[in-house]
Structure formats: structure tokens, C-alpha cells
Amino acid sequence: MDKADRKDNYLDFIPFHDDKIRWDKNDKEEITLYIENKGIFNRLTQMLFKKPKVTQIHLEGMGNYIWPLLDGSRSIYDVGMLVKEKFGEEAEPLFPRLIQYIKMLEGYGFIKVLKN
């Protein structure tokens, strides 16, 4: 089977934070993402409806542990192994949940994923 016949394994992909997303971690190890609301539509809603210029997104549960691991140095598989080590059975079913979470973050534009 040549390279063109193989399907890419999503677990080998490398996730990393989008440079446009600012984030920080508080003393309780909770992550907050800061999303700047740009563009004409956002400017109008800021003026008319007093929408904030920056939206804060507070991660919960395992997301607080996973987010810092998405630094471009680990594959999704590697992240999964660290999650399993930290949370054990609580993380199961590990890879379906992790892949869904990664795809959700990517869909919102919070992270990017590269093929390894």
C-alpha cells in the first residue's frame, strides 16, 4: 500500500493554540481564553447592544488540563496519554472524547491542527 492509499490518523496530528487567542491560568489552575470581537458586525453590536470588545471563555474540568498541552509539541495521541495518566477512568472513553474536544476547539478557531 503506497502513501496515497493510507488514510491520515487523526491521533498523529499536532494541535496548537492560535496566536490570536490570549489566555491565562489563575491560581486554581483554571484557564480563561480572551477572544477579541472584531469586524463590522461586532462593532455594531458593541455600539448598539453594549456587547463586550473581548469575550472571556472559561474552560472547565479536563479542558483546564488539556489546553496548556496544546502547544504544538505533542500529537493528539500524546495529549491523550497525559490525560489518561492524570484522570484515569474518569477520562474514558478517552480518544473519542478528546478528538471531539479538539475538533470543537478547532471549529471555533481557538486552535489549529497540523498533520504530522
CSV table of N, CA, C and O in Angstrom, one decimal:
chain,number,residue,atom,x,y,z
A,1,MET,N,0.9,-1.2,0.0
A,1,MET,CA,0.0,0.0,0.0
A,1,MET,C,0.9,1.2,0.0
A,1,MET,O,1.8,1.4,0.9
A,2,ASP,N,0.7,2.1,-1.0
A,2,ASP,CA,1.5,3.3,-1.0
A,2,ASP,C,0.9,4.4,-0.2
A,2,ASP,O,-0.2,4.3,0.4
A,3,LYS,N,1.6,5.5,-0.1
A,3,LYS,CA,1.2,6.6,0.8
A,3,LYS,C,-0.1,7.2,0.4
A,3,LYS,O,-0.9,7.6,1.3
A,4,ALA,N,-0.5,7.2,-0.8
A,4,ALA,CA,-1.7,7.8,-1.3
A,4,ALA,C,-2.9,6.9,-0.9
A,4,ALA,O,-4.0,7.4,-0.7
A,5,ASP,N,-2.7,5.6,-0.6
A,5,ASP,CA,-3.8,4.7,-0.2
A,5,ASP,C,-4.1,4.7,1.3
A,5,ASP,O,-5.1,4.3,1.7
A,6,ARG,N,-3.2,5.3,2.1
A,6,ARG,CA,-3.4,5.3,3.5
A,6,ARG,C,-4.2,6.5,3.9
A,6,ARG,O,-4.0,7.6,3.3
A,7,LYS,N,-5.0,6.3,4.9
A,7,LYS,CA,-5.7,7.5,5.5
A,7,LYS,C,-4.9,8.0,6.6
A,7,LYS,O,-4.2,7.3,7.3
A,8,ASP,N,-5.0,9.4,6.8
A,8,ASP,CA,-4.3,10.0,7.9
A,8,ASP,C,-5.0,9.6,9.2
A,8,ASP,O,-6.2,9.5,9.4
A,9,ASN,N,-4.1,9.3,10.2
A,9,ASN,CA,-4.6,9.0,11.6
A,9,ASN,C,-4.6,10.3,12.3
A,9,ASN,O,-3.6,11.0,12.6
A,10,TYR,N,-5.8,10.7,12.7
A,10,TYR,CA,-6.0,12.0,13.4
A,10,TYR,C,-5.2,12.1,14.7
A,10,TYR,O,-4.9,13.1,15.2
A,11,LEU,N,-5.0,10.9,15.4
A,11,LEU,CA,-4.2,10.9,16.6
A,11,LEU,C,-2.8,11.3,16.4
A,11,LEU,O,-2.1,11.7,17.4
A,12,ASP,N,-2.3,11.3,15.2
A,12,ASP,CA,-0.9,11.7,14.9
A,12,ASP,C,-0.8,13.2,14.6
A,12,ASP,O,0.3,13.8,14.5
A,13,PHE,N,-2.0,13.9,14.5
A,13,PHE,CA,-2.0,15.4,14.2
A,13,PHE,C,-1.5,16.1,15.4
A,13,PHE,O,-1.6,15.7,16.6
A,14,ILE,N,-1.0,17.3,15.2
A,14,ILE,CA,-0.4,18.2,16.2
A,14,ILE,C,-1.3,19.4,16.4
A,14,ILE,O,-1.3,20.3,15.5
A,15,PRO,N,-1.9,19.5,17.6
A,15,PRO,CA,-2.7,20.7,17.8
A,15,PRO,C,-1.9,21.8,18.5
A,15,PRO,O,-1.0,21.6,19.3
A,16,PHE,N,-2.2,23.1,18.2
A,16,PHE,CA,-1.6,24.2,18.8
A,16,PHE,C,-2.5,25.4,18.9
A,16,PHE,O,-3.4,25.6,18.1
A,17,HIS,N,-2.2,26.3,19.8
A,17,HIS,CA,-3.1,27.5,20.0
A,17,HIS,C,-2.9,28.4,18.9
A,17,HIS,O,-1.8,28.6,18.4
A,18,ASP,N,-4.0,29.1,18.5
A,18,ASP,CA,-3.9,30.2,17.5
A,18,ASP,C,-3.3,31.3,18.2
A,18,ASP,O,-3.6,31.7,19.4
A,19,ASP,N,-2.3,32.0,17.5
A,19,ASP,CA,-1.6,33.1,18.1
A,19,ASP,C,-2.5,34.3,18.5
A,19,ASP,O,-2.1,35.1,19.3
A,20,LYS,N,-3.7,34.3,17.9
A,20,LYS,CA,-4.6,35.5,18.1
A,20,LYS,C,-5.4,35.3,19.5
A,20,LYS,O,-6.0,36.2,19.9
A,21,ILE,N,-5.3,34.1,20.0
A,21,ILE,CA,-6.1,33.8,21.3
A,21,ILE,C,-5.1,34.1,22.5
A,21,ILE,O,-4.1,33.4,22.6
A,22,ARG,N,-5.5,35.0,23.3
A,22,ARG,CA,-4.8,35.2,24.5
A,22,ARG,C,-5.5,34.3,25.6
A,22,ARG,O,-6.7,34.1,25.6
A,23,TRP,N,-4.7,33.9,26.5
A,23,TRP,CA,-5.2,33.1,27.6
A,23,TRP,C,-4.3,33.2,28.9
A,23,TRP,O,-3.2,33.6,28.8
A,24,ASP,N,-4.9,32.9,30.0
A,24,ASP,CA,-4.2,32.8,31.2
A,24,ASP,C,-4.8,31.8,32.2
A,24,ASP,O,-5.8,31.3,31.9
A,25,LYS,N,-4.0,31.5,33.2
A,25,LYS,CA,-4.4,30.5,34.2
A,25,LYS,C,-4.3,31.1,35.5
A,25,LYS,O,-3.4,31.8,35.9
A,26,ASN,N,-5.4,31.0,36.3
A,26,ASN,CA,-5.4,31.6,37.6
A,26,ASN,C,-4.8,30.6,38.7
A,26,ASN,O,-4.3,29.6,38.3
A,27,ASP,N,-4.8,31.0,39.9
A,27,ASP,CA,-4.2,30.3,41.0
A,27,ASP,C,-4.9,28.9,41.3
A,27,ASP,O,-4.4,28.1,41.9
A,28,LYS,N,-6.1,28.8,40.7
A,28,LYS,CA,-6.8,27.5,40.9
A,28,LYS,C,-6.7,26.6,39.7
A,28,LYS,O,-7.4,25.6,39.5
A,29,GLU,N,-5.7,27.0,38.8
A,29,GLU,CA,-5.4,26.2,37.6
A,29,GLU,C,-6.5,26.2,36.6
A,29,GLU,O,-6.7,25.3,35.7
A,30,GLU,N,-7.4,27.3,36.6
A,30,GLU,CA,-8.5,27.4,35.7
A,30,GLU,C,-8.0,28.3,34.5
A,30,GLU,O,-7.4,29.4,34.8
A,31,ILE,N,-8.4,27.9,33.3
A,31,ILE,CA,-8.0,28.6,32.1
A,31,ILE,C,-9.1,29.6,31.6
A,31,ILE,O,-10.2,29.1,31.6
A,32,THR,N,-8.7,30.8,31.3
A,32,THR,CA,-9.6,31.7,30.6
A,32,THR,C,-9.1,32.1,29.3
A,32,THR,O,-7.9,32.5,29.2
A,33,LEU,N,-9.9,32.0,28.2
A,33,LEU,CA,-9.5,32.4,26.9
A,33,LEU,C,-10.1,33.8,26.7
A,33,LEU,O,-11.2,34.1,27.1
A,34,TYR,N,-9.4,34.7,26.0
A,34,TYR,CA,-9.8,36.1,25.7
A,34,TYR,C,-9.9,36.2,24.2
A,34,TYR,O,-8.9,36.2,23.5
A,35,ILE,N,-11.2,36.3,23.7
A,35,ILE,CA,-11.4,36.4,22.3
A,35,ILE,C,-11.8,37.8,21.9
A,35,ILE,O,-12.9,38.3,22.4
A,36,GLU,N,-11.0,38.5,21.1
A,36,GLU,CA,-11.3,39.8,20.7
A,36,GLU,C,-12.4,39.8,19.6
A,36,GLU,O,-12.3,39.0,18.6
A,37,ASN,N,-13.5,40.6,19.8
A,37,ASN,CA,-14.6,40.6,18.9
A,37,ASN,C,-14.3,41.7,17.9
A,37,ASN,O,-14.5,42.9,18.1
A,38,LYS,N,-13.9,41.3,16.7
A,38,LYS,CA,-13.5,42.3,15.6
A,38,LYS,C,-14.5,42.3,14.5
A,38,LYS,O,-15.4,41.4,14.4
A,39,GLY,N,-14.4,43.2,13.6
A,39,GLY,CA,-15.3,43.2,12.4
A,39,GLY,C,-16.4,44.2,12.5
A,39,GLY,O,-16.8,44.6,13.6
A,40,ILE,N,-17.0,44.5,11.4
A,40,ILE,CA,-18.1,45.5,11.4
A,40,ILE,C,-19.3,45.0,12.2
A,40,ILE,O,-19.9,45.8,12.9
A,41,PHE,N,-19.7,43.8,12.0
A,41,PHE,CA,-20.9,43.3,12.8
A,41,PHE,C,-20.6,43.4,14.3
A,41,PHE,O,-21.5,43.8,15.0
A,42,ASN,N,-19.5,43.0,14.7
A,42,ASN,CA,-19.1,43.1,16.1
A,42,ASN,C,-19.1,44.5,16.6
A,42,ASN,O,-19.5,44.8,17.7
A,43,ARG,N,-18.6,45.4,15.8
A,43,ARG,CA,-18.5,46.8,16.2
A,43,ARG,C,-20.0,47.4,16.4
A,43,ARG,O,-20.2,48.1,17.3
A,44,LEU,N,-20.8,47.0,15.4
A,44,LEU,CA,-22.2,47.5,15.6
A,44,LEU,C,-22.9,46.9,16.8
A,44,LEU,O,-23.6,47.7,17.5
A,45,THR,N,-22.7,45.6,17.1
A,45,THR,CA,-23.3,45.1,18.3
A,45,THR,C,-22.7,45.6,19.6
A,45,THR,O,-23.4,45.8,20.6
A,46,GLN,N,-21.5,46.0,19.5
A,46,GLN,CA,-20.8,46.7,20.7
A,46,GLN,C,-21.5,48.0,20.9
A,46,GLN,O,-21.7,48.4,22.1
A,47,MET,N,-21.7,48.8,19.8
A,47,MET,CA,-22.3,50.1,20.0
A,47,MET,C,-23.8,50.0,20.4
A,47,MET,O,-24.3,50.7,21.3
A,48,LEU,N,-24.5,49.2,19.7
A,48,LEU,CA,-26.0,49.1,19.8
A,48,LEU,C,-26.4,48.4,21.1
A,48,LEU,O,-27.4,48.7,21.7
A,49,PHE,N,-25.8,47.2,21.3
A,49,PHE,CA,-26.2,46.3,22.4
A,49,PHE,C,-25.3,46.2,23.5
A,49,PHE,O,-25.4,45.3,24.4
A,50,LYS,N,-24.2,47.0,23.5
A,50,LYS,CA,-23.2,47.1,24.6
A,50,LYS,C,-22.5,45.7,24.8
A,50,LYS,O,-22.2,45.3,25.9
A,51,LYS,N,-22.3,45.0,23.7
A,51,LYS,CA,-21.6,43.8,23.7
A,51,LYS,C,-20.1,44.1,24.0
A,51,LYS,O,-19.6,45.1,23.6
A,52,PRO,N,-19.4,43.2,24.7
A,52,PRO,CA,-18.0,43.4,25.1
A,52,PRO,C,-17.1,43.4,23.9
A,52,PRO,O,-17.3,42.7,22.9
A,53,LYS,N,-16.0,44.1,24.0
A,53,LYS,CA,-14.9,44.1,22.9
A,53,LYS,C,-14.2,42.8,23.0
A,53,LYS,O,-13.6,42.3,22.0
A,54,VAL,N,-14.1,42.2,24.2
A,54,VAL,CA,-13.4,41.0,24.4
A,54,VAL,C,-14.3,40.0,25.1
A,54,VAL,O,-14.8,40.4,26.2
A,55,THR,N,-14.5,38.8,24.6
A,55,THR,CA,-15.3,37.8,25.2
A,55,THR,C,-14.4,36.9,26.0
A,55,THR,O,-13.3,36.5,25.5
A,56,GLN,N,-14.8,36.6,27.2
A,56,GLN,CA,-14.0,35.6,28.1
A,56,GLN,C,-14.7,34.3,28.1
A,56,GLN,O,-15.9,34.2,28.3
A,57,ILE,N,-13.9,33.2,27.8
A,57,ILE,CA,-14.4,31.9,27.8
A,57,ILE,C,-13.6,31.1,28.9
A,57,ILE,O,-12.4,31.1,28.9
A,58,HIS,N,-14.3,30.6,29.8
A,58,HIS,CA,-13.8,29.9,31.0
A,58,HIS,C,-13.9,28.4,30.7
A,58,HIS,O,-15.0,27.8,30.5
A,59,LEU,N,-12.7,27.7,30.6
A,59,LEU,CA,-12.7,26.3,30.4
A,59,LEU,C,-13.1,25.6,31.7
A,59,LEU,O,-12.9,26.1,32.8
A,60,GLU,N,-13.6,24.4,31.5
A,60,GLU,CA,-14.0,23.6,32.7
A,60,GLU,C,-13.3,22.2,32.7
A,60,GLU,O,-12.9,21.7,31.7
A,61,GLY,N,-13.3,21.6,33.8
A,61,GLY,CA,-12.9,20.2,34.0
A,61,GLY,C,-11.5,19.9,33.4
A,61,GLY,O,-10.5,20.6,33.5
A,62,MET,N,-11.5,18.9,32.6
A,62,MET,CA,-10.3,18.4,31.9
A,62,MET,C,-9.8,19.4,30.9
A,62,MET,O,-8.6,19.4,30.6
A,63,GLY,N,-10.7,20.3,30.4
A,63,GLY,CA,-10.2,21.3,29.5
A,63,GLY,C,-9.1,22.2,30.1
A,63,GLY,O,-8.2,22.7,29.3
A,64,ASN,N,-9.2,22.5,31.4
A,64,ASN,CA,-8.2,23.2,32.1
A,64,ASN,C,-6.8,22.5,32.0
A,64,ASN,O,-5.8,23.2,32.0
A,65,TYR,N,-6.8,21.2,32.0
A,65,TYR,CA,-5.6,20.5,32.0
A,65,TYR,C,-5.1,20.3,30.5
A,65,TYR,O,-3.9,20.4,30.2
A,66,ILE,N,-6.1,20.1,29.6
A,66,ILE,CA,-5.7,19.9,28.2
A,66,ILE,C,-5.2,21.1,27.5
A,66,ILE,O,-4.2,21.0,26.7
A,67,TRP,N,-5.8,22.3,27.7
A,67,TRP,CA,-5.4,23.5,27.0
A,67,TRP,C,-3.9,23.8,26.9
A,67,TRP,O,-3.3,24.0,25.9
A,68,PRO,N,-3.2,23.8,28.1
A,68,PRO,CA,-1.8,24.1,28.0
A,68,PRO,C,-1.0,23.0,27.3
A,68,PRO,O,0.1,23.3,26.8
A,69,LEU,N,-1.5,21.8,27.2
A,69,LEU,CA,-0.8,20.8,26.5
A,69,LEU,C,-0.8,20.9,24.9
A,69,LEU,O,-0.1,20.3,24.2
A,70,LEU,N,-1.7,21.8,24.4
A,70,LEU,CA,-1.9,22.0,23.0
A,70,LEU,C,-0.9,23.1,22.5
A,70,LEU,O,-1.3,24.1,22.0
A,71,ASP,N,0.3,22.8,22.7
A,71,ASP,CA,1.4,23.8,22.4
A,71,ASP,C,2.2,23.6,21.1
A,71,ASP,O,3.2,24.3,20.9
A,72,GLY,N,1.7,22.6,20.3
A,72,GLY,CA,2.4,22.3,19.1
A,72,GLY,C,3.6,21.4,19.2
A,72,GLY,O,4.2,21.0,18.2
A,73,SER,N,3.8,20.9,20.4
A,73,SER,CA,4.9,19.9,20.6
A,73,SER,C,4.5,18.5,20.8
A,73,SER,O,5.3,17.6,20.8
A,74,ARG,N,3.2,18.3,20.9
A,74,ARG,CA,2.6,16.9,21.2
A,74,ARG,C,1.5,16.6,20.2
A,74,ARG,O,0.8,17.5,19.8
A,75,SER,N,1.5,15.3,19.8
A,75,SER,CA,0.4,14.8,19.0
A,75,SER,C,-0.9,14.7,19.9
A,75,SER,O,-0.8,14.7,21.1
A,76,ILE,N,-2.0,14.5,19.2
A,76,ILE,CA,-3.2,14.2,19.9
A,76,ILE,C,-3.1,13.0,20.8
A,76,ILE,O,-3.6,12.9,21.9
A,77,TYR,N,-2.4,12.0,20.2
A,77,TYR,CA,-2.2,10.7,21.0
A,77,TYR,C,-1.4,11.0,22.2
A,77,TYR,O,-1.7,10.5,23.3
A,78,ASP,N,-0.3,11.8,22.1
A,78,ASP,CA,0.5,12.2,23.3
A,78,ASP,C,-0.3,12.9,24.4
A,78,ASP,O,-0.2,12.6,25.5
A,79,VAL,N,-1.2,13.8,23.9
A,79,VAL,CA,-2.0,14.5,24.8
A,79,VAL,C,-3.0,13.5,25.5
A,79,VAL,O,-3.2,13.6,26.7
A,80,GLY,N,-3.5,12.6,24.8
A,80,GLY,CA,-4.4,11.6,25.3
A,80,GLY,C,-3.7,10.8,26.4
A,80,GLY,O,-4.3,10.5,27.4
A,81,MET,N,-2.5,10.4,26.2
A,81,MET,CA,-1.8,9.6,27.1
A,81,MET,C,-1.5,10.4,28.4
A,81,MET,O,-1.6,9.8,29.5
A,82,LEU,N,-1.3,11.7,28.3
A,82,LEU,CA,-1.1,12.5,29.5
A,82,LEU,C,-2.4,12.7,30.3
A,82,LEU,O,-2.5,12.6,31.5
A,83,VAL,N,-3.5,12.8,29.5
A,83,VAL,CA,-4.9,12.9,30.1
A,83,VAL,C,-5.2,11.6,30.9
A,83,VAL,O,-5.7,11.6,32.0
A,84,LYS,N,-4.9,10.5,30.2
A,84,LYS,CA,-5.2,9.2,30.8
A,84,LYS,C,-4.4,9.0,32.1
A,84,LYS,O,-4.9,8.5,33.1
A,85,GLU,N,-3.1,9.4,32.1
A,85,GLU,CA,-2.2,9.3,33.3
A,85,GLU,C,-2.8,10.1,34.4
A,85,GLU,O,-2.8,9.7,35.6
A,86,LYS,N,-3.3,11.3,34.1
A,86,LYS,CA,-3.8,12.2,35.1
A,86,LYS,C,-5.2,11.8,35.7
A,86,LYS,O,-5.5,11.9,36.8
A,87,PHE,N,-6.1,11.5,34.7
A,87,PHE,CA,-7.5,11.3,35.1
A,87,PHE,C,-8.0,9.8,35.1
A,87,PHE,O,-9.0,9.5,35.6
A,88,GLY,N,-7.2,8.9,34.6
A,88,GLY,CA,-7.5,7.5,34.6
A,88,GLY,C,-8.9,7.2,34.0
A,88,GLY,O,-9.2,7.7,32.9
A,89,GLU,N,-9.7,6.4,34.7
A,89,GLU,CA,-11.0,6.0,34.2
A,89,GLU,C,-12.0,7.2,33.9
A,89,GLU,O,-12.9,7.1,33.1
A,90,GLU,N,-11.8,8.3,34.7
A,90,GLU,CA,-12.7,9.4,34.5
A,90,GLU,C,-12.6,10.0,33.1
A,90,GLU,O,-13.6,10.6,32.6
A,91,ALA,N,-11.5,9.7,32.4
A,91,ALA,CA,-11.3,10.3,31.0
A,91,ALA,C,-12.0,9.4,30.0
A,91,ALA,O,-12.1,9.8,28.8
A,92,GLU,N,-12.4,8.2,30.3
A,92,GLU,CA,-12.9,7.3,29.3
A,92,GLU,C,-14.3,7.7,28.9
A,92,GLU,O,-15.1,8.2,29.7
A,93,PRO,N,-14.7,7.4,27.6
A,93,PRO,CA,-13.9,6.9,26.5
A,93,PRO,C,-12.9,8.0,26.0
A,93,PRO,O,-13.3,9.0,25.5
A,94,LEU,N,-11.6,7.8,26.3
A,94,LEU,CA,-10.6,8.8,26.1
A,94,LEU,C,-10.5,9.4,24.7
A,94,LEU,O,-10.7,10.6,24.6
A,95,PHE,N,-10.2,8.6,23.8
A,95,PHE,CA,-9.9,9.2,22.4
A,95,PHE,C,-11.1,9.7,21.7
A,95,PHE,O,-11.0,10.8,21.1
A,96,PRO,N,-12.2,9.1,21.7
A,96,PRO,CA,-13.4,9.7,21.1
A,96,PRO,C,-13.7,11.1,21.7
A,96,PRO,O,-14.0,12.0,21.0
A,97,ARG,N,-13.6,11.2,23.1
A,97,ARG,CA,-13.9,12.5,23.7
A,97,ARG,C,-12.9,13.5,23.4
A,97,ARG,O,-13.2,14.7,23.1
A,98,LEU,N,-11.6,13.1,23.4
A,98,LEU,CA,-10.5,14.0,23.2
A,98,LEU,C,-10.6,14.5,21.7
A,98,LEU,O,-10.4,15.7,21.5
A,99,ILE,N,-10.8,13.7,20.8
A,99,ILE,CA,-10.9,14.1,19.4
A,99,ILE,C,-12.1,15.0,19.2
A,99,ILE,O,-11.9,16.0,18.5
A,100,GLN,N,-13.2,14.7,19.8
A,100,GLN,CA,-14.4,15.6,19.7
A,100,GLN,C,-14.0,17.0,20.3
A,100,GLN,O,-14.4,18.0,19.7
A,101,TYR,N,-13.3,17.0,21.4
A,101,TYR,CA,-13.0,18.3,22.0
A,101,TYR,C,-12.0,19.1,21.1
A,101,TYR,O,-12.2,20.3,20.9
A,102,ILE,N,-11.0,18.4,20.6
A,102,ILE,CA,-10.0,19.1,19.7
A,102,ILE,C,-10.7,19.6,18.5
A,102,ILE,O,-10.5,20.8,18.1
A,103,LYS,N,-11.6,18.8,17.9
A,103,LYS,CA,-12.4,19.3,16.7
A,103,LYS,C,-13.3,20.5,17.1
A,103,LYS,O,-13.4,21.4,16.2
A,104,MET,N,-13.8,20.5,18.2
A,104,MET,CA,-14.7,21.6,18.7
A,104,MET,C,-13.8,22.9,18.8
A,104,MET,O,-14.2,24.0,18.3
A,105,LEU,N,-12.7,22.8,19.5
A,105,LEU,CA,-11.8,23.9,19.6
A,105,LEU,C,-11.3,24.4,18.3
A,105,LEU,O,-11.2,25.6,18.0
A,106,GLU,N,-11.0,23.5,17.4
A,106,GLU,CA,-10.6,23.9,16.0
A,106,GLU,C,-11.7,24.6,15.3
A,106,GLU,O,-11.5,25.6,14.6
A,107,GLY,N,-12.9,24.0,15.4
A,107,GLY,CA,-14.1,24.6,14.7
A,107,GLY,C,-14.4,26.0,15.2
A,107,GLY,O,-14.8,26.9,14.3
A,108,TYR,N,-14.1,26.3,16.4
A,108,TYR,CA,-14.3,27.7,16.9
A,108,TYR,C,-13.1,28.6,16.6
A,108,TYR,O,-13.2,29.8,16.8
A,109,GLY,N,-12.1,28.0,16.0
A,109,GLY,CA,-10.9,28.8,15.7
A,109,GLY,C,-10.0,29.1,16.8
A,109,GLY,O,-9.1,30.0,16.7
A,110,PHE,N,-10.1,28.4,17.9
A,110,PHE,CA,-9.2,28.6,19.1
A,110,PHE,C,-7.9,27.9,18.9
A,110,PHE,O,-6.9,28.3,19.5
A,111,ILE,N,-7.9,26.8,18.2
A,111,ILE,CA,-6.6,26.1,17.9
A,111,ILE,C,-6.5,25.8,16.4
A,111,ILE,O,-7.5,25.9,15.7
A,112,LYS,N,-5.3,25.4,16.0
A,112,LYS,CA,-5.1,24.8,14.7
A,112,LYS,C,-4.5,23.4,14.8
A,112,LYS,O,-3.9,23.1,15.8
A,113,VAL,N,-4.7,22.6,13.8
A,113,VAL,CA,-4.2,21.2,13.9
A,113,VAL,C,-3.5,21.0,12.6
A,113,VAL,O,-4.0,21.2,11.5
A,114,LEU,N,-2.2,20.5,12.8
A,114,LEU,CA,-1.4,20.2,11.6
A,114,LEU,C,-1.2,18.7,11.5
A,114,LEU,O,-1.1,18.0,12.5
A,115,LYS,N,-1.1,18.2,10.2
A,115,LYS,CA,-0.8,16.8,10.0
A,115,LYS,C,0.7,16.6,10.4
A,115,LYS,O,1.5,17.5,10.0
A,116,ASN,N,1.0,15.5,11.0
A,116,ASN,CA,2.4,15.3,11.4
A,116,ASN,C,3.1,14.6,10.3
A,116,ASN,O,2.6,13.8,9.5
